[in-house]
PDB file of C-alpha atoms in Angstrom:
ATOM      1  CA  UNK A   1     -22.194  16.606 -19.167  1.00 35.00           C
ATOM      2  CA  UNK A   2     -18.794  18.095 -20.167  1.00 35.00           C
ATOM      3  CA  UNK A   3     -17.076  16.070 -17.386  1.00 34.00           C
ATOM      4  CA  UNK A   4     -18.797  12.835 -18.498  1.00 35.00           C
ATOM      5  CA  UNK A   5     -17.798  13.392 -22.123  1.00 33.00           C
ATOM      6  CA  UNK A   6     -14.224  14.160 -21.154  1.00 37.00           C
ATOM      7  CA  UNK A   7     -14.072  11.093 -18.976  1.00 39.00           C
ATOM      8  CA  UNK A   8     -15.468   8.821 -21.675  1.00 38.00           C
ATOM      9  CA  UNK A   9     -13.015  10.248 -24.185  1.00 38.00           C
ATOM     10  CA  UNK A  10     -10.139   9.631 -21.841  1.00 41.00           C
ATOM     11  CA  UNK A  11     -11.255   6.087 -21.245  1.00 40.00           C
ATOM     12  CA  UNK A  12     -11.578   5.486 -24.956  1.00 39.00           C
ATOM     13  CA  UNK A  13      -8.027   6.647 -25.532  1.00 38.00           C
ATOM     14  CA  UNK A  14      -6.780   4.538 -22.649  1.00 41.00           C
ATOM     15  CA  UNK A  15      -8.443   1.451 -24.058  1.00 44.00           C
ATOM     16  CA  UNK A  16      -6.153   1.730 -27.070  1.00 47.00           C
ATOM     17  CA  UNK A  17      -3.028   1.450 -24.850  1.00 56.00           C
ATOM     18  CA  UNK A  18      -1.217  -1.880 -25.173  1.00 77.00           C
ATOM     19  CA  UNK A  19      -0.258  -3.076 -21.671  1.00 90.00           C
ATOM     20  CA  UNK A  20       2.891  -4.584 -23.114  1.00 89.00           C
ATOM     21  CA  UNK A  21       5.543  -1.986 -22.334  1.00 87.00           C
ATOM     22  CA  UNK A  22       3.041   0.527 -20.944  1.00 93.00           C
ATOM     23  CA  UNK A  23       4.595   2.990 -18.511  1.00 96.00           C
ATOM     24  CA  UNK A  24       2.678   3.101 -15.221  1.00 98.00           C
ATOM     25  CA  UNK A  25       4.290   6.459 -14.459  1.00 98.00           C
ATOM     26  CA  UNK A  26       1.577   7.645 -16.874  1.00 97.00           C
ATOM     27  CA  UNK A  27      -2.149   7.724 -16.146  1.00 97.00           C
ATOM     28  CA  UNK A  28      -2.835   5.684 -19.256  1.00 96.00           C
ATOM     29  CA  UNK A  29      -0.440   3.003 -18.077  1.00 97.00           C
ATOM     30  CA  UNK A  30      -2.135   2.815 -14.690  1.00 98.00           C
ATOM     31  CA  UNK A  31      -5.517   2.315 -16.360  1.00 97.00           C
ATOM     32  CA  UNK A  32      -4.334  -0.207 -18.896  1.00 97.00           C
ATOM     33  CA  UNK A  33      -1.913  -2.171 -16.705  1.00 97.00           C
ATOM     34  CA  UNK A  34       1.603  -3.040 -17.792  1.00 97.00           C
ATOM     35  CA  UNK A  35       3.684  -6.019 -18.928  1.00 97.00           C
ATOM     36  CA  UNK A  36       7.471  -5.875 -19.269  1.00 97.00           C
ATOM     37  CA  UNK A  37      10.169  -8.461 -19.977  1.00 97.00           C
ATOM     38  CA  UNK A  38      12.817  -9.480 -17.444  1.00 97.00           C
ATOM     39  CA  UNK A  39      15.396  -7.802 -19.685  1.00 97.00           C
ATOM     40  CA  UNK A  40      13.469  -4.537 -19.592  1.00 96.00           C
ATOM     41  CA  UNK A  41      13.253  -4.744 -15.834  1.00 98.00           C
ATOM     42  CA  UNK A  42      16.985  -5.225 -15.451  1.00 98.00           C
ATOM     43  CA  UNK A  43      17.566  -1.889 -17.144  1.00 97.00           C
ATOM     44  CA  UNK A  44      16.221  -0.130 -14.013  1.00 98.00           C
ATOM     45  CA  UNK A  45      19.164  -1.330 -11.950  1.00 97.00           C
ATOM     46  CA  UNK A  46      18.766  -1.300  -8.184  1.00 97.00           C
ATOM     47  CA  UNK A  47      15.361   0.372  -8.335  1.00 98.00           C
ATOM     48  CA  UNK A  48      13.554  -2.723  -9.550  1.00 98.00           C
ATOM     49  CA  UNK A  49      13.305  -6.438  -8.902  1.00 98.00           C
ATOM     50  CA  UNK A  50      11.872  -9.183 -11.116  1.00 98.00           C
ATOM     51  CA  UNK A  51       9.604 -11.783  -9.558  1.00 98.00           C
ATOM     52  CA  UNK A  52       7.410 -14.567 -10.818  1.00 98.00           C
ATOM     53  CA  UNK A  53       4.045 -15.392  -9.229  1.00 97.00           C
ATOM     54  CA  UNK A  54       1.641 -18.008 -10.665  1.00 94.00           C
ATOM     55  CA  UNK A  55       3.854 -18.345 -13.732  1.00 95.00           C
ATOM     56  CA  UNK A  56       3.745 -14.648 -14.648  1.00 96.00           C
ATOM     57  CA  UNK A  57       6.767 -12.386 -14.272  1.00 97.00           C
ATOM     58  CA  UNK A  58       6.415  -8.882 -12.806  1.00 98.00           C
ATOM     59  CA  UNK A  59       8.789  -5.960 -12.535  1.00 98.00           C
ATOM     60  CA  UNK A  60       8.397  -4.159  -9.210  1.00 98.00           C
ATOM     61  CA  UNK A  61       9.926  -0.721  -8.711  1.00 98.00           C
ATOM     62  CA  UNK A  62      11.186   0.667  -5.432  1.00 98.00           C
ATOM     63  CA  UNK A  63      13.205   3.709  -4.350  1.00 98.00           C
ATOM     64  CA  UNK A  64      15.531   3.449  -1.406  1.00 98.00           C
ATOM     65  CA  UNK A  65      17.480   5.945   0.691  1.00 98.00           C
ATOM     66  CA  UNK A  66      19.717   5.910   3.807  1.00 98.00           C
ATOM     67  CA  UNK A  67      21.297   2.593   3.112  1.00 98.00           C
ATOM     68  CA  UNK A  68      24.901   1.702   4.006  1.00 96.00           C
ATOM     69  CA  UNK A  69      27.040  -1.404   3.751  1.00 93.00           C
ATOM     70  CA  UNK A  70      25.952  -2.589   7.223  1.00 95.00           C
ATOM     71  CA  UNK A  71      22.198  -1.894   6.879  1.00 97.00           C
ATOM     72  CA  UNK A  72      20.233  -4.837   8.237  1.00 97.00           C
ATOM     73  CA  UNK A  73      16.722  -3.464   8.446  1.00 98.00           C
ATOM     74  CA  UNK A  74      14.635  -0.770   6.707  1.00 98.00           C
ATOM     75  CA  UNK A  75      11.160   0.670   6.695  1.00 98.00           C
ATOM     76  CA  UNK A  76       9.129  -0.248   3.586  1.00 98.00           C
ATOM     77  CA  UNK A  77       6.249   2.153   2.799  1.00 99.00           C
ATOM     78  CA  UNK A  78       3.247   1.227   0.619  1.00 98.00           C
ATOM     79  CA  UNK A  79       1.242   4.087  -0.830  1.00 98.00           C
ATOM     80  CA  UNK A  80      -2.507   4.245  -1.149  1.00 98.00           C
ATOM     81  CA  UNK A  81      -4.699   3.617  -4.211  1.00 98.00           C
ATOM     82  CA  UNK A  82      -4.234   5.768  -7.305  1.00 98.00           C
ATOM     83  CA  UNK A  83      -7.416   4.969  -9.141  1.00 97.00           C
ATOM     84  CA  UNK A  84     -10.899   6.345  -8.679  1.00 95.00           C
ATOM     85  CA  UNK A  85     -13.536   3.753  -9.597  1.00 95.00           C
ATOM     86  CA  UNK A  86     -17.304   3.402  -9.782  1.00 93.00           C
ATOM     87  CA  UNK A  87     -19.315   0.242  -9.369  1.00 89.00           C
ATOM     88  CA  UNK A  88     -20.494   0.562 -12.977  1.00 89.00           C
ATOM     89  CA  UNK A  89     -16.915  -0.132 -14.155  1.00 88.00           C
ATOM     90  CA  UNK A  90     -15.707   3.425 -14.884  1.00 93.00           C
ATOM     91  CA  UNK A  91     -12.273   4.369 -13.662  1.00 96.00           C
ATOM     92  CA  UNK A  92      -9.899   7.331 -13.805  1.00 97.00           C
ATOM     93  CA  UNK A  93      -6.579   8.317 -12.275  1.00 98.00           C
ATOM     94  CA  UNK A  94      -6.685  11.351  -9.932  1.00 96.00           C
ATOM     95  CA  UNK A  95      -5.305  14.623 -11.312  1.00 92.00           C
ATOM     96  CA  UNK A  96      -2.590  14.731  -8.625  1.00 92.00           C
ATOM     97  CA  UNK A  97      -0.936  11.611  -9.969  1.00 97.00           C
ATOM     98  CA  UNK A  98       0.960  13.271 -12.786  1.00 93.00           C
ATOM     99  CA  UNK A  99       2.861  15.643 -10.459  1.00 93.00           C
ATOM    100  CA  UNK A 100       4.073  12.678  -8.369  1.00 95.00           C
ATOM    101  CA  UNK A 101       4.585  10.084 -11.045  1.00 97.00           C
ATOM    102  CA  UNK A 102       8.282  10.337 -11.907  1.00 97.00           C
ATOM    103  CA  UNK A 103      11.229   8.318 -10.646  1.00 97.00           C
ATOM    104  CA  UNK A 104      12.764  11.546  -9.335  1.00 97.00           C
ATOM    105  CA  UNK A 105       9.670  12.376  -7.298  1.00 98.00           C
ATOM    106  CA  UNK A 106       9.499   8.897  -5.747  1.00 98.00           C
ATOM    107  CA  UNK A 107      13.207   9.016  -4.950  1.00 98.00           C
ATOM    108  CA  UNK A 108      12.710  12.401  -3.334  1.00 98.00           C
ATOM    109  CA  UNK A 109       9.871  10.889  -1.241  1.00 98.00           C
ATOM    110  CA  UNK A 110      12.236   8.126  -0.066  1.00 98.00           C
ATOM    111  CA  UNK A 111      14.993  10.659   0.622  1.00 98.00           C
ATOM    112  CA  UNK A 112      12.668  12.831   2.692  1.00 98.00           C
ATOM    113  CA  UNK A 113      11.362   9.966   4.801  1.00 98.00           C
ATOM    114  CA  UNK A 114      14.862   8.632   5.431  1.00 98.00           C
ATOM    115  CA  UNK A 115      15.967  12.051   6.534  1.00 98.00           C
ATOM    116  CA  UNK A 116      12.897  12.552   8.775  1.00 97.00           C
ATOM    117  CA  UNK A 117      13.241   9.191  10.487  1.00 97.00           C
ATOM    118  CA  UNK A 118      17.014   8.894  10.415  1.00 98.00           C
ATOM    119  CA  UNK A 119      16.623   5.349   9.141  1.00 98.00           C
ATOM    120  CA  UNK A 120      16.896   3.384   5.882  1.00 98.00           C
ATOM    121  CA  UNK A 121      13.658   3.785   3.914  1.00 98.00           C
ATOM    122  CA  UNK A 122      12.059   2.255   0.827  1.00 98.00           C
ATOM    123  CA  UNK A 123       9.148   3.720  -1.144  1.00 98.00           C
ATOM    124  CA  UNK A 124       7.574   0.668  -2.813  1.00 98.00           C
ATOM    125  CA  UNK A 125       5.589   1.034  -6.023  1.00 98.00           C
ATOM    126  CA  UNK A 126       2.577  -1.280  -5.749  1.00 98.00           C
ATOM    127  CA  UNK A 127       1.697  -3.433  -8.810  1.00 98.00           C
ATOM    128  CA  UNK A 128       0.461  -1.308 -11.698  1.00 98.00           C
ATOM    129  CA  UNK A 129       1.528   2.060 -10.214  1.00 98.00           C
ATOM    130  CA  UNK A 130       4.609   4.304 -10.177  1.00 98.00           C
ATOM    131  CA  UNK A 131       6.604   2.240 -12.685  1.00 98.00           C
ATOM    132  CA  UNK A 132       5.676  -1.256 -11.506  1.00 98.00           C
ATOM    133  CA  UNK A 133       4.038  -3.726 -13.855  1.00 98.00           C
ATOM    134  CA  UNK A 134       0.701  -5.321 -13.065  1.00 98.00           C
ATOM    135  CA  UNK A 135      -2.928  -4.159 -12.917  1.00 97.00           C
ATOM    136  CA  UNK A 136      -3.928  -1.621 -10.323  1.00 98.00           C
ATOM    137  CA  UNK A 137      -7.560  -2.439 -11.053  1.00 97.00           C
ATOM    138  CA  UNK A 138      -6.923  -5.857  -9.460  1.00 97.00           C
ATOM    139  CA  UNK A 139      -5.588  -4.485  -6.197  1.00 98.00           C
ATOM    140  CA  UNK A 140      -6.652  -6.202  -2.956  1.00 98.00           C
ATOM    141  CA  UNK A 141      -6.783  -9.560  -4.684  1.00 98.00           C
ATOM    142  CA  UNK A 142      -4.445 -12.056  -3.019  1.00 98.00           C
ATOM    143  CA  UNK A 143      -1.948 -11.856  -5.915  1.00 98.00           C
ATOM    144  CA  UNK A 144      -1.079  -8.232  -5.220  1.00 98.00           C
ATOM    145  CA  UNK A 145       0.438  -9.012  -1.828  1.00 98.00           C
ATOM    146  CA  UNK A 146       1.950 -12.270  -3.090  1.00 98.00           C
ATOM    147  CA  UNK A 147       3.830 -10.263  -5.735  1.00 98.00           C
ATOM    148  CA  UNK A 148       4.923  -7.705  -3.149  1.00 98.00           C
ATOM    149  CA  UNK A 149       6.059 -10.384  -0.685  1.00 98.00           C
ATOM    150  CA  UNK A 150       8.160 -12.043  -3.414  1.00 98.00           C
ATOM    151  CA  UNK A 151       9.662  -8.642  -4.248  1.00 98.00           C
ATOM    152  CA  UNK A 152      10.528  -8.096  -0.573  1.00 98.00           C
ATOM    153  CA  UNK A 153      12.437 -11.388  -0.584  1.00 98.00           C
ATOM    154  CA  UNK A 154      14.437 -10.183  -3.585  1.00 98.00           C
ATOM    155  CA  UNK A 155      15.017  -6.758  -1.988  1.00 98.00           C
ATOM    156  CA  UNK A 156      16.219  -8.354   1.224  1.00 98.00           C
ATOM    157  CA  UNK A 157      18.627 -10.552  -0.636  1.00 98.00           C
ATOM    158  CA  UNK A 158      19.984  -7.680  -2.708  1.00 97.00           C
ATOM    159  CA  UNK A 159      20.563  -5.319   0.236  1.00 97.00           C
ATOM    160  CA  UNK A 160      21.453  -7.874   2.912  1.00 97.00           C
ATOM    161  CA  UNK A 161      18.446  -7.111   5.092  1.00 98.00           C
ATOM    162  CA  UNK A 162      17.455  -9.472   7.893  1.00 98.00           C
ATOM    163  CA  UNK A 163      14.167  -7.919   9.026  1.00 98.00           C
ATOM    164  CA  UNK A 164      11.602  -5.354   7.943  1.00 98.00           C
ATOM    165  CA  UNK A 165       9.424  -2.563   9.247  1.00 98.00           C
ATOM    166  CA  UNK A 166       6.256  -2.058   7.206  1.00 99.00           C
ATOM    167  CA  UNK A 167       4.044   0.994   6.869  1.00 98.00           C
ATOM    168  CA  UNK A 168       1.100   1.716   4.556  1.00 98.00           C
ATOM    169  CA  UNK A 169      -1.609   4.255   3.836  1.00 98.00           C
ATOM    170  CA  UNK A 170      -5.158   3.249   2.968  1.00 98.00           C
ATOM    171  CA  UNK A 171      -4.853   0.545   0.257  1.00 98.00           C
ATOM    172  CA  UNK A 172      -1.220   0.357   1.279  1.00 98.00           C
ATOM    173  CA  UNK A 173      -2.483  -0.466   4.772  1.00 98.00           C
ATOM    174  CA  UNK A 174      -4.308  -3.395   3.242  1.00 98.00           C
ATOM    175  CA  UNK A 175      -0.964  -4.527   1.818  1.00 98.00           C
ATOM    176  CA  UNK A 176       0.689  -4.330   5.256  1.00 99.00           C
ATOM    177  CA  UNK A 177      -2.112  -6.283   6.927  1.00 99.00           C
ATOM    178  CA  UNK A 178      -1.975  -8.908   4.160  1.00 98.00           C
ATOM    179  CA  UNK A 179       1.828  -9.199   4.411  1.00 98.00           C
ATOM    180  CA  UNK A 180       1.501  -9.861   8.140  1.00 98.00           C
ATOM    181  CA  UNK A 181      -0.203 -13.140   7.213  1.00 98.00           C
ATOM    182  CA  UNK A 182       2.579 -14.080   4.792  1.00 98.00           C
ATOM    183  CA  UNK A 183       5.804 -13.118   6.573  1.00 98.00           C
ATOM    184  CA  UNK A 184       7.681 -13.889   9.786  1.00 98.00           C
ATOM    185  CA  UNK A 185      10.398 -11.202   9.403  1.00 98.00           C
ATOM    186  CA  UNK A 186       8.362  -8.113  10.336  1.00 98.00           C
ATOM    187  CA  UNK A 187       9.543  -6.293  13.449  1.00 98.00           C
ATOM    188  CA  UNK A 188       7.074  -3.342  13.301  1.00 98.00           C
ATOM    189  CA  UNK A 189       4.009  -2.559  11.255  1.00 99.00           C
ATOM    190  CA  UNK A 190       2.008   0.659  11.032  1.00 99.00           C
ATOM    191  CA  UNK A 191      -1.331   0.608   9.215  1.00 99.00           C
ATOM    192  CA  UNK A 192      -2.632   4.144   8.509  1.00 98.00           C
ATOM    193  CA  UNK A 193      -6.268   4.642   7.434  1.00 98.00           C
ATOM    194  CA  UNK A 194      -6.058   1.007   6.332  1.00 98.00           C
ATOM    195  CA  UNK A 195      -8.544  -0.959   4.292  1.00 98.00           C
ATOM    196  CA  UNK A 196      -8.276  -3.927   6.663  1.00 98.00           C
ATOM    197  CA  UNK A 197     -11.893  -5.104   6.667  1.00 98.00           C
ATOM    198  CA  UNK A 198     -12.947  -4.936   3.023  1.00 98.00           C
ATOM    199  CA  UNK A 199     -16.328  -6.619   3.376  1.00 98.00           C
ATOM    200  CA  UNK A 200     -17.387  -4.399   6.241  1.00 98.00           C
ATOM    201  CA  UNK A 201     -16.241  -1.294   4.378  1.00 98.00           C
ATOM    202  CA  UNK A 202     -18.350  -2.447   1.408  1.00 98.00           C
ATOM    203  CA  UNK A 203     -21.377  -2.930   3.681  1.00 97.00           C
ATOM    204  CA  UNK A 204     -21.044   0.500   5.260  1.00 97.00           C
ATOM    205  CA  UNK A 205     -20.444   2.263   1.941  1.00 96.00           C
ATOM    206  CA  UNK A 206     -23.376   0.465   0.321  1.00 96.00           C
ATOM    207  CA  UNK A 207     -21.357  -1.365  -2.261  1.00 96.00           C
ATOM    208  CA  UNK A 208     -23.309  -4.597  -2.085  1.00 95.00           C
ATOM    209  CA  UNK A 209     -20.519  -6.906  -1.001  1.00 96.00           C
ATOM    210  CA  UNK A 210     -18.093  -5.719  -3.678  1.00 96.00           C
ATOM    211  CA  UNK A 211     -14.873  -3.864  -3.199  1.00 97.00           C
ATOM    212  CA  UNK A 212     -14.927  -0.591  -5.144  1.00 96.00           C
ATOM    213  CA  UNK A 213     -12.753  -2.436  -7.692  1.00 96.00           C
ATOM    214  CA  UNK A 214     -15.808  -4.545  -8.514  1.00 95.00           C
ATOM    215  CA  UNK A 215     -14.336  -7.760  -7.152  1.00 96.00           C
ATOM    216  CA  UNK A 216     -15.952  -9.938  -4.501  1.00 97.00           C
ATOM    217  CA  UNK A 217     -12.924 -12.269  -4.406  1.00 97.00           C
ATOM    218  CA  UNK A 218     -10.765  -9.779  -2.510  1.00 98.00           C
ATOM    219  CA  UNK A 219      -8.356 -10.772   0.235  1.00 98.00           C
ATOM    220  CA  UNK A 220      -9.895  -9.566   3.499  1.00 98.00           C
ATOM    221  CA  UNK A 221      -7.186  -9.246   6.240  1.00 98.00           C
ATOM    222  CA  UNK A 222      -9.647  -9.298   9.164  1.00 98.00           C
ATOM    223  CA  UNK A 223     -10.731 -12.764   8.112  1.00 98.00           C
ATOM    224  CA  UNK A 224      -7.192 -14.165   7.965  1.00 98.00           C
ATOM    225  CA  UNK A 225      -5.866 -13.061  11.377  1.00 98.00           C
ATOM    226  CA  UNK A 226      -5.332 -16.751  12.266  1.00 98.00           C
ATOM    227  CA  UNK A 227      -2.515 -16.798   9.634  1.00 98.00           C
ATOM    228  CA  UNK A 228      -0.441 -14.081  11.335  1.00 98.00           C
ATOM    229  CA  UNK A 229       2.643 -15.821  12.820  1.00 98.00           C
ATOM    230  CA  UNK A 230       3.110 -15.589  16.568  1.00 97.00           C
ATOM    231  CA  UNK A 231       5.929 -13.165  17.434  1.00 98.00           C
ATOM    232  CA  UNK A 232       6.157 -11.726  20.922  1.00 95.00           C
ATOM    233  CA  UNK A 233       8.642  -9.068  19.761  1.00 97.00           C
ATOM    234  CA  UNK A 234       6.636  -7.679  16.807  1.00 98.00           C
ATOM    235  CA  UNK A 235       4.528  -4.577  17.374  1.00 98.00           C
ATOM    236  CA  UNK A 236       1.599  -3.558  15.214  1.00 99.00           C
ATOM    237  CA  UNK A 237      -0.003  -0.090  15.195  1.00 99.00           C
ATOM    238  CA  UNK A 238      -3.364   0.838  13.644  1.00 98.00           C
ATOM    239  CA  UNK A 239      -3.641   4.615  13.007  1.00 98.00           C
ATOM    240  CA  UNK A 240      -6.973   6.106  12.060  1.00 98.00           C
ATOM    241  CA  UNK A 241      -9.281   9.079  12.254  1.00 98.00           C
ATOM    242  CA  UNK A 242     -12.813   8.433  13.691  1.00 98.00           C
ATOM    243  CA  UNK A 243     -14.055  11.050  11.171  1.00 98.00           C
ATOM    244  CA  UNK A 244     -12.521   9.297   8.130  1.00 98.00           C
ATOM    245  CA  UNK A 245     -15.250   9.318   5.443  1.00 97.00           C
ATOM    246  CA  UNK A 246     -13.261   7.197   2.970  1.00 97.00           C
ATOM    247  CA  UNK A 247     -12.500   4.120   5.081  1.00 98.00           C
ATOM    248  CA  UNK A 248     -14.711   3.950   8.165  1.00 98.00           C
ATOM    249  CA  UNK A 249     -12.777   3.958  11.441  1.00 98.00           C
ATOM    250  CA  UNK A 250     -15.078   1.284  12.804  1.00 98.00           C
ATOM    251  CA  UNK A 251     -13.577  -1.212  10.360  1.00 98.00           C
ATOM    252  CA  UNK A 252     -10.074  -0.383  11.566  1.00 98.00           C
ATOM    253  CA  UNK A 253     -11.171  -0.620  15.175  1.00 98.00           C
ATOM    254  CA  UNK A 254     -12.734  -4.035  14.516  1.00 98.00           C
ATOM    255  CA  UNK A 255      -9.433  -5.238  12.994  1.00 98.00           C
ATOM    256  CA  UNK A 256      -7.502  -3.940  16.017  1.00 98.00           C
ATOM    257  CA  UNK A 257      -9.810  -5.754  18.432  1.00 98.00           C
ATOM    258  CA  UNK A 258      -9.649  -9.042  16.488  1.00 98.00           C
ATOM    259  CA  UNK A 259      -5.796  -8.941  16.278  1.00 98.00           C
ATOM    260  CA  UNK A 260      -5.554  -8.113  19.990  1.00 98.00           C
ATOM    261  CA  UNK A 261      -7.957 -10.944  20.876  1.00 98.00           C
ATOM    262  CA  UNK A 262      -5.712 -13.301  18.891  1.00 98.00           C
ATOM    263  CA  UNK A 263      -2.865 -12.450  21.292  1.00 98.00           C
ATOM    264  CA  UNK A 264      -0.717 -10.167  19.147  1.00 98.00           C
ATOM    265  CA  UNK A 265       0.851  -6.938  20.365  1.00 98.00           C
ATOM    266  CA  UNK A 266      -1.190  -4.216  18.674  1.00 98.00           C
ATOM    267  CA  UNK A 267      -2.041  -0.621  19.532  1.00 98.00           C
ATOM    268  CA  UNK A 268      -4.782   1.717  18.261  1.00 98.00           C
ATOM    269  CA  UNK A 269      -3.872   5.369  17.675  1.00 98.00           C
ATOM    270  CA  UNK A 270      -6.530   7.998  16.916  1.00 98.00           C
ATOM    271  CA  UNK A 271      -5.020  10.814  14.911  1.00 98.00           C
ATOM    272  CA  UNK A 272      -6.527  13.557  12.746  1.00 98.00           C
ATOM    273  CA  UNK A 273      -6.323  12.721   9.081  1.00 98.00           C
ATOM    274  CA  UNK A 274      -5.631  15.242   6.340  1.00 98.00           C
ATOM    275  CA  UNK A 275      -7.832  16.318   3.451  1.00 97.00           C
ATOM    276  CA  UNK A 276     -11.600  16.750   3.235  1.00 96.00           C
ATOM    277  CA  UNK A 277     -12.160  13.091   3.953  1.00 97.00           C
ATOM    278  CA  UNK A 278      -9.767  13.215   6.909  1.00 98.00           C
ATOM    279  CA  UNK A 279      -8.210  10.108   5.415  1.00 98.00           C
ATOM    280  CA  UNK A 280      -4.575  11.107   4.778  1.00 98.00           C
ATOM    281  CA  UNK A 281      -2.322   9.707   7.511  1.00 98.00           C
ATOM    282  CA  UNK A 282       0.659   8.476   5.534  1.00 98.00           C
ATOM    283  CA  UNK A 283       3.257  10.700   7.225  1.00 98.00           C
ATOM    284  CA  UNK A 284       1.890   9.789  10.674  1.00 98.00           C
ATOM    285  CA  UNK A 285       2.101   6.081   9.813  1.00 98.00           C
ATOM    286  CA  UNK A 286       5.696   6.502   8.612  1.00 98.00           C
ATOM    287  CA  UNK A 287       6.615   8.375  11.806  1.00 98.00           C
ATOM    288  CA  UNK A 288       4.944   5.711  14.009  1.00 98.00           C
ATOM    289  CA  UNK A 289       6.767   2.925  12.174  1.00 98.00           C
ATOM    290  CA  UNK A 290      10.058   4.827  12.471  1.00 98.00           C
ATOM    291  CA  UNK A 291       9.585   5.274  16.212  1.00 98.00           C
ATOM    292  CA  UNK A 292       8.829   1.595  16.622  1.00 98.00           C
ATOM    293  CA  UNK A 293      11.901   0.707  14.544  1.00 98.00           C
ATOM    294  CA  UNK A 294      14.066   2.893  16.758  1.00 98.00           C
ATOM    295  CA  UNK A 295      12.878   0.936  19.817  1.00 98.00           C
ATOM    296  CA  UNK A 296      10.715   3.644  21.398  1.00 98.00           C
ATOM    297  CA  UNK A 297       8.354   2.242  24.066  1.00 98.00           C
ATOM    298  CA  UNK A 298       4.833   1.597  22.848  1.00 98.00           C
ATOM    299  CA  UNK A 299       3.325   3.911  25.470  1.00 98.00           C
ATOM    300  CA  UNK A 300       5.538   6.776  24.243  1.00 98.00           C
ATOM    301  CA  UNK A 301       4.534   6.130  20.583  1.00 98.00           C
ATOM    302  CA  UNK A 302       0.838   5.985  21.306  1.00 98.00           C
ATOM    303  CA  UNK A 303       1.069   9.099  23.540  1.00 98.00           C
ATOM    304  CA  UNK A 304       2.959  11.127  20.970  1.00 98.00           C
ATOM    305  CA  UNK A 305       0.853  10.325  17.910  1.00 98.00           C
ATOM    306  CA  UNK A 306      -2.640  10.124  19.478  1.00 97.00           C
ATOM    307  CA  UNK A 307      -3.949  13.583  18.665  1.00 95.00           C
ATOM    308  CA  UNK A 308      -7.662  12.935  19.085  1.00 95.00           C
TER     309      UNK A 308
END
C-alpha cells in the first residue's frame, strides 16, 4: 500500500510538469515529455541537432567521442527503454535513471565505448530521454525512428560521415531494426535483446495485442522486412539470450529467420544476458558492432561472442 501511495503521489506531481522546457534528464521530464525551441536546442552546441518531422520540431541530444578531422564512419548506440509501464496506464521511471541522467555521465559512456572499441562512437539519446525532446511514452511508434533518422542525417552532415554502424539494446534494438527499413547507409547493425517483433512479444507476454506502452499502432520491424534495402556488403547481427524473460528470444529468432529468408546477411548470436531477467546485452552488442565495423570476419564475430 505504501508503494502504491508513493507511486500515485509521484505521478500526481509529474502531471503538473509543463512539457514546454521540461528537462528529460529528470524523471519528471521523462514522464511528462518535453518541448524546446530551436534557439534552446542551439545552446547545446555539438551535442544536439534540431530536426522537424510532421511539422513539429525536436531537439535530439547525442554525445560523441573518438572523432577526428578525417572521421568518415562511427558507431551509433541506442539505449533501451527508461520507463516502466502497466497496461492500466500507470508509468514510472526506474530508480537507476537518476544516477545515469547527466550530460557528463552520457559523455563518459561515449568515451568508454570509444576507448573499448578504438573507434568513433556516439551515444544517442532517444526522443524523450537523456535530454532529448519528445515523449518516451510514445516509443515504438513510427515517428520515433523517423525523428532519429532525420537526426542521423544532421549528425552525418555536421561531422562529415559517409556511413554508419548501428547498435541498440532492447527498445534501442527496435530503433536499429526500424532504421534498417529507412536507410541505405548502414554498414553494420547489432541488435541486442531487441524488441523486433512487437506483436509476438505482446502475445507471449499476455498483453492482448498492445505494446506495453498501450499502443496497438506500433511499428513492428518483423512486418516491414520487405522495406530493408538490398546491400550485399551490410552485415546484421541479432544478439539474444534464450533465457531472456523480458523480451522472448523466440521473437528475436523469428526476426532473424525472416531477414535471412529475405536474402540479407544476418547472423544470430546466443549470449548470456545480464541482470535477473538475463536481458542486458548492451555491451555485447556494442562490441559486436565494433568488430563488424573493424572488418572482422563474420565467423570470428559469431564465434567470439556466442557464449551459450
